[in-house]
Tab-separated table of C-alpha atoms in Angstrom:
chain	number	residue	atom	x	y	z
V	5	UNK	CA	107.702	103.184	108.378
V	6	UNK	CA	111.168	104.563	106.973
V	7	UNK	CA	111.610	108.076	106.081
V	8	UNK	CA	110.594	108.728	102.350
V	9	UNK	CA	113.519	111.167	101.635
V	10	UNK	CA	116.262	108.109	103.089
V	11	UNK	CA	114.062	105.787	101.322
V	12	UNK	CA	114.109	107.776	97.595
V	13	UNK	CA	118.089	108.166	98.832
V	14	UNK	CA	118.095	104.339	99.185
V	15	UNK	CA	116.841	103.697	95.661
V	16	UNK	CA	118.598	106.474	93.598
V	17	UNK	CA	122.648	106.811	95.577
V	18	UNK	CA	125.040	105.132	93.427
V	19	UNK	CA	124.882	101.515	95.788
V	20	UNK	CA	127.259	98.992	94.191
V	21	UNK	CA	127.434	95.665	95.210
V	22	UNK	CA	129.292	92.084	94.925
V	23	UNK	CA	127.234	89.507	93.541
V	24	UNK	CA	128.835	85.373	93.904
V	25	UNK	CA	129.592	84.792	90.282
V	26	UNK	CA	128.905	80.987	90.087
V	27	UNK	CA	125.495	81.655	91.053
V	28	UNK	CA	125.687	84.854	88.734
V	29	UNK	CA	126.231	82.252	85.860
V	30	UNK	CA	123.000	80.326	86.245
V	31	UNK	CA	119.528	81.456	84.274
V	32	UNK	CA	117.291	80.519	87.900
V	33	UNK	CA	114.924	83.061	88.045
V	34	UNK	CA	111.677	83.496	86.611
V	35	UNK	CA	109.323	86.085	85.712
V	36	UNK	CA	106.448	86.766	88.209
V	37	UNK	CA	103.147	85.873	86.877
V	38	UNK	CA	99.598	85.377	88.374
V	39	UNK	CA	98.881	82.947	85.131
V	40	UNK	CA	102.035	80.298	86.104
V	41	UNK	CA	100.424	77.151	85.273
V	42	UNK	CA	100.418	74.299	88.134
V	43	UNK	CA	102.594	71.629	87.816
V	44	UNK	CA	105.556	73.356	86.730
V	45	UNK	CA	108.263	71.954	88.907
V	46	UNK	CA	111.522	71.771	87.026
V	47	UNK	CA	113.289	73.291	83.961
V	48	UNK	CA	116.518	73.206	81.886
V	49	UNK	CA	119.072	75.336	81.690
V	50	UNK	CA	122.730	76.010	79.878
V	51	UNK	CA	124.941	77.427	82.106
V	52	UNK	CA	127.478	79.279	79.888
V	53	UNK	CA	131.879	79.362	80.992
V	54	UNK	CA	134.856	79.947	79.993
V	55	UNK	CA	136.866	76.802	81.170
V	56	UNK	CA	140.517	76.077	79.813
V	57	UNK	CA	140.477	78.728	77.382
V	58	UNK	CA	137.676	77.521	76.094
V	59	UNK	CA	133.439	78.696	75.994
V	60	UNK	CA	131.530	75.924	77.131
V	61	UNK	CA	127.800	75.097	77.820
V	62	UNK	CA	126.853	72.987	80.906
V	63	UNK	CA	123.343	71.844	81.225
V	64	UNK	CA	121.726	72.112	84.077
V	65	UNK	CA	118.219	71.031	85.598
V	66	UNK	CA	116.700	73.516	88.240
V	67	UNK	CA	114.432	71.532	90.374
V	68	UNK	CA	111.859	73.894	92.101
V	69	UNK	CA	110.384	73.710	96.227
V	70	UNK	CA	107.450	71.703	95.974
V	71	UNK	CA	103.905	73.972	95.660
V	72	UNK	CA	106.471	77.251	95.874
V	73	UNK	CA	107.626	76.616	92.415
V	74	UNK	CA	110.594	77.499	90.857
V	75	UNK	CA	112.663	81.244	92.042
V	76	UNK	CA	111.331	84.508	90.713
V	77	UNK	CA	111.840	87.628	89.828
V	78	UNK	CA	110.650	89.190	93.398
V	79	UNK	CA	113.064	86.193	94.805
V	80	UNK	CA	115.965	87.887	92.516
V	81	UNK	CA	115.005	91.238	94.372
V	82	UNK	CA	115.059	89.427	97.870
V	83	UNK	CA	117.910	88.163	96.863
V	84	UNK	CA	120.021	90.762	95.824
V	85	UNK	CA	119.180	92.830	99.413
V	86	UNK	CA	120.572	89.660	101.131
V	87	UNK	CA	123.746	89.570	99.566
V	88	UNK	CA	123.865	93.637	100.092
V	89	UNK	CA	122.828	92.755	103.789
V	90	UNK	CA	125.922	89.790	103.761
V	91	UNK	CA	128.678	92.428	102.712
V	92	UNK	CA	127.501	94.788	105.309
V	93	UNK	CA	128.319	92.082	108.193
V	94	UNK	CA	131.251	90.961	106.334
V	95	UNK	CA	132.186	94.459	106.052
V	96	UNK	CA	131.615	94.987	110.104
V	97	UNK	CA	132.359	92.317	111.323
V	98	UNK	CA	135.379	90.797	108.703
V	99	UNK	CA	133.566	87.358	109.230
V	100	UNK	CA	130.593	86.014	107.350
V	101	UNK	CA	129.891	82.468	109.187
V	102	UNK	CA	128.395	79.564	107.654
V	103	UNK	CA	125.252	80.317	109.522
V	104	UNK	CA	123.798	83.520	109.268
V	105	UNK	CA	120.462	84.981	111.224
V	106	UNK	CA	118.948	87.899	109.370
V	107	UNK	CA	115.349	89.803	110.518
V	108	UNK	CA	112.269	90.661	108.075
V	109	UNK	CA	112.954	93.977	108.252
V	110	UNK	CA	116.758	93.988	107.330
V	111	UNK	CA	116.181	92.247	104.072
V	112	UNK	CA	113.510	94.106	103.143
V	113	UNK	CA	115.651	97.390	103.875
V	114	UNK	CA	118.587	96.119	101.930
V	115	UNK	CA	116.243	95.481	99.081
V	116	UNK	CA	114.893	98.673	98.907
V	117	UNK	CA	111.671	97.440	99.721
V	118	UNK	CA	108.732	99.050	101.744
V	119	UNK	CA	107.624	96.682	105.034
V	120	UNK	CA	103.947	95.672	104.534
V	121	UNK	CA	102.478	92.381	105.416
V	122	UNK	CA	102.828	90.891	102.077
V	123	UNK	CA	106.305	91.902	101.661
V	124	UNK	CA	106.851	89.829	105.077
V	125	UNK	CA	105.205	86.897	103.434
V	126	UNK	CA	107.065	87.297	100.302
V	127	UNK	CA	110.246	86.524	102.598
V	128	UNK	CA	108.622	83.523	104.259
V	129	UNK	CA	108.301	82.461	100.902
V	130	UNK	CA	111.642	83.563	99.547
V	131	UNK	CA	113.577	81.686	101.964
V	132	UNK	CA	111.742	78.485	101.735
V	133	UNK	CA	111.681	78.483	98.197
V	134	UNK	CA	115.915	79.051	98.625
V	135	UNK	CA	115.641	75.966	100.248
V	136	UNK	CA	113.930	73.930	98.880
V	137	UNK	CA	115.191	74.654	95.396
V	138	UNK	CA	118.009	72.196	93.637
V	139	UNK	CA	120.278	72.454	90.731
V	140	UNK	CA	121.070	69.028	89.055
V	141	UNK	CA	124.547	69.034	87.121
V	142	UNK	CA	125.483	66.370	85.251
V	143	UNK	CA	122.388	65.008	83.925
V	144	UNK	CA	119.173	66.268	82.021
V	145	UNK	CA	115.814	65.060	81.437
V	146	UNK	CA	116.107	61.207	79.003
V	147	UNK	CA	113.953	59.832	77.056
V	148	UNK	CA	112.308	56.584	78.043
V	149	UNK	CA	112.679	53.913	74.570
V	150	UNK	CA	109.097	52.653	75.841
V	151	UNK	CA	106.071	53.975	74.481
V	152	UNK	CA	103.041	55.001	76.496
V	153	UNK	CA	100.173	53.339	76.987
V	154	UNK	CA	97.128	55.039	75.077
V	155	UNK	CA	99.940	57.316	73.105
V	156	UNK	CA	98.107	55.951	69.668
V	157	UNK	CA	100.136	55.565	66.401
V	158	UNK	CA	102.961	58.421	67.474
V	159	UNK	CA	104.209	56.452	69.939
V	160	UNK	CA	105.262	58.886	72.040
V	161	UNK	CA	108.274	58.380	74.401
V	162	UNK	CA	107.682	59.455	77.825
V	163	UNK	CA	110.691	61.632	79.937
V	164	UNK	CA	112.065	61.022	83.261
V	165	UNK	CA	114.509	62.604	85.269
V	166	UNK	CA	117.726	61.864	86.404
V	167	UNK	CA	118.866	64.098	88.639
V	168	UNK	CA	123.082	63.145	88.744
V	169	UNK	CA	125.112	65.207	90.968
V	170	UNK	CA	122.092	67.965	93.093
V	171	UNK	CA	123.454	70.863	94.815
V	172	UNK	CA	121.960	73.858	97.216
V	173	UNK	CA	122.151	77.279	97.587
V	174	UNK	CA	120.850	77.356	100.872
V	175	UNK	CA	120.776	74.311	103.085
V	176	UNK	CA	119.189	74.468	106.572
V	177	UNK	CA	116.838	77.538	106.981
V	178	UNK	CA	114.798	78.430	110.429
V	179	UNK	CA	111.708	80.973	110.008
V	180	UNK	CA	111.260	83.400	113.449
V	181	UNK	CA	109.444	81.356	115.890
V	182	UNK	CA	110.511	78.189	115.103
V	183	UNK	CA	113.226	75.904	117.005
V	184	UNK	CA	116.556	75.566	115.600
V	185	UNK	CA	118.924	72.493	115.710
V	186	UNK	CA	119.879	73.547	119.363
V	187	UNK	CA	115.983	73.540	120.155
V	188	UNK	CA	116.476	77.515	120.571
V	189	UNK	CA	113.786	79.765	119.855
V	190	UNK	CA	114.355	81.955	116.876
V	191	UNK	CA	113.547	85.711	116.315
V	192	UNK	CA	115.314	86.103	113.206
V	193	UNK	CA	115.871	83.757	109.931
V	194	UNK	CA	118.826	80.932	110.813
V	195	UNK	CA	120.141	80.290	106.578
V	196	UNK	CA	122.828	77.953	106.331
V	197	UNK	CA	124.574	78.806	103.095
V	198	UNK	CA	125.985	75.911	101.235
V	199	UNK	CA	129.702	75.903	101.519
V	200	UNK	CA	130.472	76.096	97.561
V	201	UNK	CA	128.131	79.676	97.671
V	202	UNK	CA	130.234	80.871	101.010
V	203	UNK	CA	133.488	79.967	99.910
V	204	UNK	CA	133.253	81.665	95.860
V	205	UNK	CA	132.175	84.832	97.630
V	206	UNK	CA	134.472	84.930	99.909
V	207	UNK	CA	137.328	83.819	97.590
V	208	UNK	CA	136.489	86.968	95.578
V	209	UNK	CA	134.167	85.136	92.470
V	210	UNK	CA	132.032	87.933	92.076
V	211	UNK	CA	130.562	90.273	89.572
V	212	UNK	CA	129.731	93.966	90.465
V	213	UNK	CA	125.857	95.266	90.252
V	214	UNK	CA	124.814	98.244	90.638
V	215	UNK	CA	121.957	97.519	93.233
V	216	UNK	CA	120.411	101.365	92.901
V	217	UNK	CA	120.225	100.593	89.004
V	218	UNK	CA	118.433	97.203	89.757
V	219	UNK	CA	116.195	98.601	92.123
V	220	UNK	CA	115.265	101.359	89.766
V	221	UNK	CA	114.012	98.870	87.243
V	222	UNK	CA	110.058	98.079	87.313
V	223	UNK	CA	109.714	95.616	84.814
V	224	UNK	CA	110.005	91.675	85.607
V	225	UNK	CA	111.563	90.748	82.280
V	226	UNK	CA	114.009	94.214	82.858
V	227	UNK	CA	115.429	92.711	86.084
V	228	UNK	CA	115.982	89.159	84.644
V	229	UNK	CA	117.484	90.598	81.765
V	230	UNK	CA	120.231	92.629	83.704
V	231	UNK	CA	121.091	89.687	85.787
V	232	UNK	CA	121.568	87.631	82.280
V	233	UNK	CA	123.530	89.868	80.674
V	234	UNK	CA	125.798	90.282	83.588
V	235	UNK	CA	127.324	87.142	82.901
V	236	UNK	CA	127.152	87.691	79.093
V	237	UNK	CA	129.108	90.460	79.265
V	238	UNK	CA	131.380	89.453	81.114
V	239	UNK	CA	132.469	86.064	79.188
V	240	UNK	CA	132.184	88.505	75.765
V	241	UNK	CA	133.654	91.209	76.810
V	242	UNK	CA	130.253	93.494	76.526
V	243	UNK	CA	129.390	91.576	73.563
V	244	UNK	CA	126.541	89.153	74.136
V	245	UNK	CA	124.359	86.657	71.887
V	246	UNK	CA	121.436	84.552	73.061
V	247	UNK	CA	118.715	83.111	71.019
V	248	UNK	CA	114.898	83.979	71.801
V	249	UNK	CA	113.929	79.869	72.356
V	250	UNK	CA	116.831	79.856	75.321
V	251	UNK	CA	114.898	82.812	77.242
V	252	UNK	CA	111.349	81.767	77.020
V	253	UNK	CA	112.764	78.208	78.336
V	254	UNK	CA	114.588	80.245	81.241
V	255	UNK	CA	112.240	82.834	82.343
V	256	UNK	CA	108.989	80.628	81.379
V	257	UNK	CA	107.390	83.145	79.255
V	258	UNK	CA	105.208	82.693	75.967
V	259	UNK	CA	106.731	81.802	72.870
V	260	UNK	CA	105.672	84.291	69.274
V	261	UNK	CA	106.584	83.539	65.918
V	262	UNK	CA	106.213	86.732	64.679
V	263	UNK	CA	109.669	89.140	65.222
V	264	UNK	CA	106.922	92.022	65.372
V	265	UNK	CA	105.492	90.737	68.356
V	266	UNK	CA	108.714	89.603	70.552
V	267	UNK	CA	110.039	92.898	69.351
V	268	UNK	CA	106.929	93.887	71.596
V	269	UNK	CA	107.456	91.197	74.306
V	270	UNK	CA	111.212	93.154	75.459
V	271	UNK	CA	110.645	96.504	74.213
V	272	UNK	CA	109.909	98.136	77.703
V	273	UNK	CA	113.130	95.808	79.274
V	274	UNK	CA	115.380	96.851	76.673
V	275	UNK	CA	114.167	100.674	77.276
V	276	UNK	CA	114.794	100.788	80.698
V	277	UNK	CA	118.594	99.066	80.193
V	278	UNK	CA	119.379	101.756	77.391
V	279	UNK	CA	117.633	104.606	79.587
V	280	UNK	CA	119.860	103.963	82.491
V	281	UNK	CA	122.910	103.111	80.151
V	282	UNK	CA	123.206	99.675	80.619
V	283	UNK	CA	122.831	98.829	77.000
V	284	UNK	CA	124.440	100.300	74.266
V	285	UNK	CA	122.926	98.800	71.516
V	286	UNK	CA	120.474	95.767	70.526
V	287	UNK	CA	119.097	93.988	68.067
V	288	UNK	CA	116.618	91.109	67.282
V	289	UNK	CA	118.049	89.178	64.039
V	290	UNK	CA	115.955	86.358	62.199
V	291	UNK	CA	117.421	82.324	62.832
V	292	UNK	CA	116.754	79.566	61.318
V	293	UNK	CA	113.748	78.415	58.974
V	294	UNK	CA	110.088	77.213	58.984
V	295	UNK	CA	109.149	74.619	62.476
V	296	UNK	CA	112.663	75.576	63.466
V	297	UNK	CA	112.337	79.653	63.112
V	298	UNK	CA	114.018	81.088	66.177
V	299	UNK	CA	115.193	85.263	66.666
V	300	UNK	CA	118.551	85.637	68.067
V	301	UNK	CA	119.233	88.492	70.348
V	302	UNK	CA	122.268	90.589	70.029
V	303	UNK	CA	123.631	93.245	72.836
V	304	UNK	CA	126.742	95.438	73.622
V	305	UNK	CA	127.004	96.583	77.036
V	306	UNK	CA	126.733	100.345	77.641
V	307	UNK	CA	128.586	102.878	79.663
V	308	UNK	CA	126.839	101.868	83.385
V	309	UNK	CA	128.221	98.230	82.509
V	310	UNK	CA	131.340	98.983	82.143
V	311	UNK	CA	132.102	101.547	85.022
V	312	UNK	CA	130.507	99.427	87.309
V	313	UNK	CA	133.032	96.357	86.084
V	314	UNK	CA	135.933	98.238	86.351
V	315	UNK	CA	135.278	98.284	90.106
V	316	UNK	CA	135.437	94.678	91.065
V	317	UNK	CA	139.523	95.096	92.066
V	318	UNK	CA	138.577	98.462	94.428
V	319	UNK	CA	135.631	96.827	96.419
V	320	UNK	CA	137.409	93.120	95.910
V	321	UNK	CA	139.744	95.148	98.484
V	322	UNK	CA	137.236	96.990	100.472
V	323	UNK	CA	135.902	93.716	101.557
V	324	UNK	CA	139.060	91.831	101.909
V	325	UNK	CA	137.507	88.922	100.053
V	326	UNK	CA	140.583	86.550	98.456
V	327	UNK	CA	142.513	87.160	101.611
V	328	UNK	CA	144.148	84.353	103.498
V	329	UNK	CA	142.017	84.880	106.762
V	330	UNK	CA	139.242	84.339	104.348
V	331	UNK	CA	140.503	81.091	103.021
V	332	UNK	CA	138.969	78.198	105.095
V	333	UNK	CA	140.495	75.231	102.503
V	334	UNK	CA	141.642	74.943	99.042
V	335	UNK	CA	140.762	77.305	96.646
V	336	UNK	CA	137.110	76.710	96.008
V	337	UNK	CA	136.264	74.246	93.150
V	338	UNK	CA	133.048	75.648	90.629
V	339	UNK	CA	131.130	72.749	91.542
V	340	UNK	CA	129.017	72.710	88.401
V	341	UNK	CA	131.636	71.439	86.354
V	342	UNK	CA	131.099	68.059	86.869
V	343	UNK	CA	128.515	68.499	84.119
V	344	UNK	CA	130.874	69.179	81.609
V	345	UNK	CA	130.140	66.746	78.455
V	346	UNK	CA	133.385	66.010	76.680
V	347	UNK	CA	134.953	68.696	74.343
V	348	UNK	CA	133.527	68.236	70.655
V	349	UNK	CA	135.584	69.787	67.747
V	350	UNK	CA	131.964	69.922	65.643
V	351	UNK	CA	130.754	71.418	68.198
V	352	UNK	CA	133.277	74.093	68.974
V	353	UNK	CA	133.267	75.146	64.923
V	354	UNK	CA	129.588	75.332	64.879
V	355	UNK	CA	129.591	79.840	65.115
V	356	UNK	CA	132.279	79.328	62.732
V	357	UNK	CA	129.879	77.774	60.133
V	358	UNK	CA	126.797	80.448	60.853
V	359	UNK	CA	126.821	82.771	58.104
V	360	UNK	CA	124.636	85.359	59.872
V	361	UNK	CA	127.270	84.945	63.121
V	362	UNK	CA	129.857	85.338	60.221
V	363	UNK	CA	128.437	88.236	58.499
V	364	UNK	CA	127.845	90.165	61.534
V	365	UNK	CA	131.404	89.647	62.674
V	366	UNK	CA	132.847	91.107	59.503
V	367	UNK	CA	130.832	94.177	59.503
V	368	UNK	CA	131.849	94.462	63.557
V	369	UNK	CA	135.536	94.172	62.380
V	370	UNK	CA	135.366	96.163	59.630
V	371	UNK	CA	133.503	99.098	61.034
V	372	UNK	CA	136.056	99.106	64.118
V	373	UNK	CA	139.014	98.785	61.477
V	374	UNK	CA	138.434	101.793	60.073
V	375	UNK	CA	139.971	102.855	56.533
V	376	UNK	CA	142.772	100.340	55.318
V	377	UNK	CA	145.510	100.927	52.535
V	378	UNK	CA	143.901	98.065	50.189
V	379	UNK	CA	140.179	96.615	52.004
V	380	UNK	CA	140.179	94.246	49.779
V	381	UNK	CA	142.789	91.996	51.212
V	382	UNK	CA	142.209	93.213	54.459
V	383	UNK	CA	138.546	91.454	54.251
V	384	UNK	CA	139.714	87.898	52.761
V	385	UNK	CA	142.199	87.671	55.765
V	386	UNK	CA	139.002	88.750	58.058
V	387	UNK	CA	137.353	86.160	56.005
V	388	UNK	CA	139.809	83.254	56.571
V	389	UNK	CA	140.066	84.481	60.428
V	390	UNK	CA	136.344	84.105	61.228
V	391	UNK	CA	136.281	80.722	58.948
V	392	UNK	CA	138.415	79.242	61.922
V	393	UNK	CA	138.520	80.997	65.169
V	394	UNK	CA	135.158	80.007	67.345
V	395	UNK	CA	133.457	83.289	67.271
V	396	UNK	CA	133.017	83.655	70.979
V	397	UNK	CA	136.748	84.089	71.114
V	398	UNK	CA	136.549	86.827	68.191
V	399	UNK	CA	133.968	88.369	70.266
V	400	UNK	CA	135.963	88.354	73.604
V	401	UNK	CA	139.205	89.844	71.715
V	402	UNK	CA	136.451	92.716	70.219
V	403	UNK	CA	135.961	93.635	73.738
V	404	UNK	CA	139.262	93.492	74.629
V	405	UNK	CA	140.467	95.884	72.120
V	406	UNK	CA	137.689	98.611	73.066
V	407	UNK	CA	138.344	98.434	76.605
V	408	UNK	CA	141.942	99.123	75.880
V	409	UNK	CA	141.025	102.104	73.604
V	410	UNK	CA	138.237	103.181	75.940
V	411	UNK	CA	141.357	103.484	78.510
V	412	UNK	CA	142.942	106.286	76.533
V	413	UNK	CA	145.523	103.878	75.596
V	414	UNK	CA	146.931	104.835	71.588
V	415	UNK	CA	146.372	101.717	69.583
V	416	UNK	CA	145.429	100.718	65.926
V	417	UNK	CA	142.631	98.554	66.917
V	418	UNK	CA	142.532	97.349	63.511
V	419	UNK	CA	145.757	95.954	63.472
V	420	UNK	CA	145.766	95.611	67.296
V	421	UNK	CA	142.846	92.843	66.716
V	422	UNK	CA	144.390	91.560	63.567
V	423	UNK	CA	147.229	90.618	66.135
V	424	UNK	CA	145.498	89.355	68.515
V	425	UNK	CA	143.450	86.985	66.229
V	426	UNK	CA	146.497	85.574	64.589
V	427	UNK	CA	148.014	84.657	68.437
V	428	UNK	CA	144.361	82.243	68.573
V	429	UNK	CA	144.568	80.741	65.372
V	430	UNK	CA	148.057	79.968	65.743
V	431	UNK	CA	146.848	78.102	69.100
V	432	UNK	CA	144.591	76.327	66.933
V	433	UNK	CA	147.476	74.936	64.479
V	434	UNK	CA	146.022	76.624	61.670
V	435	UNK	CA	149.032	76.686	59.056
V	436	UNK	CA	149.070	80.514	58.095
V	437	UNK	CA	148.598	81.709	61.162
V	438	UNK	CA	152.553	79.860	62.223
V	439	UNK	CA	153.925	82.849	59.647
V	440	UNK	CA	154.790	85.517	62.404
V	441	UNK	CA	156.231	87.748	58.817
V	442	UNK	CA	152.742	87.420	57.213
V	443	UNK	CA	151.282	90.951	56.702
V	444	UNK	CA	147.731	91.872	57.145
């Protein structure tokens, strides 16, 4: 049994680690629950990128292991010690090879998890569900034209699945005691990491987590929440938006109506992110009407966010990950963007059309503006701006603008935004924004 005062120093020392970004990116997990119904053996998911200047949404289908089921919250936890544990022997060793053998015990440790018997099994059942589990890009779930027999007057269509391009996360995995593909005994777990993981790691494609934070957290939903917003953040600059409907798709967790009661459903996950200072601020605001009612969630990223971002170049360094002894090919290729669908203009414009995305945005800008020599003018150009610039982009430049002040440097952010806005519109052709002499 480990020592409980280098066990409460494992859980509470600053511990910051890398984790692979394209991975980061996806919604896999799931929250733990006793109640999972059977038969649950696939779900869909938007994957969410900037690509070409551009926020796009690539849907994805995460097919689960068989009777394991689909990853979990304890798998995000098992998870998150093995990449700790993979930066340690990169670290030592400079070398992190394609196969890796890792004991029980060392996972456990790196996850800041006490050895028990169940906690072994958990990692039987954390590597085979690895395994076993597939992400589809490129297609989603169709409806069949046919109806089904018995169906009665609805005529119901009936779904199948086409899988497209399938990809791994791990590929060949060995438990202790089994024979490998040498027909060698194993004592440890043989994982074969799928070159597109191996490569964006090792390339540098990471995010930076602060594991003791993570580790801290008790809740299920807290921990799938923090390794959301992670990627949230960082495409909106510690802004992030995500409706209520996408998150009880991801995480497989019951649906309410009532903003009362999912106010309920997160409070505890949202404490625990504003206790440690992950969060700054949230909100629940009202989408939508009558069968198609939805809540859309709102965040800004607190202080523990952003100090643990603002590492990524320092340990980027510390494990010499980008460097060219690192660098097996060609720069590795996200391989989930073969699932792209074609650019649409309609649906680039569609923030720019929400009124509550719209009215939000003004009171952001306005607020962050501070006093202005005539507001009144200054609010019909804000107006005009957020009529035309996809509001993810307003967003990113928001965050932009705050990390730049939160540097100490001496702007007008204001005007600094104003600026910065006009440079995107003008990218977009819009005809006043061409007028580098316009005043606003």
């Amino acid at each position: 049994m480990p020592d409980p005062q280098k066990k409460g120093f494992l859980l509470n020392a600053p511990v910051l680690l890398l984790a692979e970004h394209i991975l980061g990116s996806i919604p896999l997990w799931e929250v733990k629950s006793k109640n999972r119904k059977e038969g649950l053996r696939e779900k869909e998911v938007v994957r969410e990128v900037y690509y070409r200047g551009e926020l796009r949404k690539i849907p994805l289908v995460i097919y689960a292991s068989g009777d394991l089921g689909l990853p979990n919250s304890v798998d995000l936890e098992l998870f998150r010690g093995f990449e700790r544990w993979a930066l340690s022997q990169l670290e030592r060793k400079k070398v992190l090879d394609p196969i890796v053998r890792i004991s029980g015990a060392e996972i456990l440790q790196a996850a800041g998890k006490e050895p028990s018997g169940a906690a072994y099994a958990e990692v039987d059942r954390f590597f085979l569900r690895m395994a076993g589990t597939m992400i589809s890009a490129g297609r989603t779930k169709t409806e069949v034209g046919e109806g089904v027999r018995g169906s009665g007057p609805l005529n119901r269509k009936r779904l199948r699945s086409n899988k497209g391009i399938v990809f791994k996360i791990f590929g060949t995995v060995v438990l202790p005691g089994q024979p490998n593909k040498k027909g060698e005994m194993v004592d440890k777990y043989e994982v074969e990491l799928a070159p597109w993981y191996r490569d964006s790691l090792l390339m540098g494609n990471c995010f930076v987590i602060d594991h003791s934070l993570f580790t801290g957290m008790k809740g299920s939903l807290s921990k799938l929440l923090h390794q959301l917003l992670h990627n949230l953040f960082y495409l909106g600059k510690g802004h992030a938006e995500q409706r209520y409907s996408d998150l009880v798709g991801y995480w497989q967790i019951k649906r309410y109506m009532a903003k009362s009661k999912v106010m309920e459903q997160f409070a505890e996950a949202h404490c625990e992110l504003l206790k440690r200072g992950f969060l700054e601020h949230w909100q629940i605001v009202p989408v939508g009407v009558r069968e198609q009612k939805d809540f859309l969630f709102i965040w800004d990223a607190g202080s523990a966010w952003w100090k643990t971002e603002a590492q990524l170049p320092e340990l980027q360094a510390k494990y010499e990950l980008g460097e060219p002894h690192h660098r097996d090919s060609d720069p590795v290729i996200d391989p989930f963007l073969t699932a792209l669908p074609e650019p649409s203009t309609g649906a680039a414009m569609t923030s720019a059309t929400d009124t509550n995305s719209a009215a939000r945005l003004l009171d952001e800008i306005i607020s962050l503006s501070g006093r202005r020599k005539d507001p009144d003018v200054w609010e019909k150009w804000w107006k005009r701006a957020i009529a035309v610039v996809p509001h993810p982009r307003i967003w990113l430049r928001i965050g932009e603008v705050k990390e730049r002040k939160a540097r100490g440097e001496r702007i007008n952010m204001g005007s600094y935004l104003a600026k910065l806005i006009k440079i995107e519109a003008k990218g977009l052709g819009v005809p006043w924004a061409e007028d580098e002499n316009r005043t606003t």
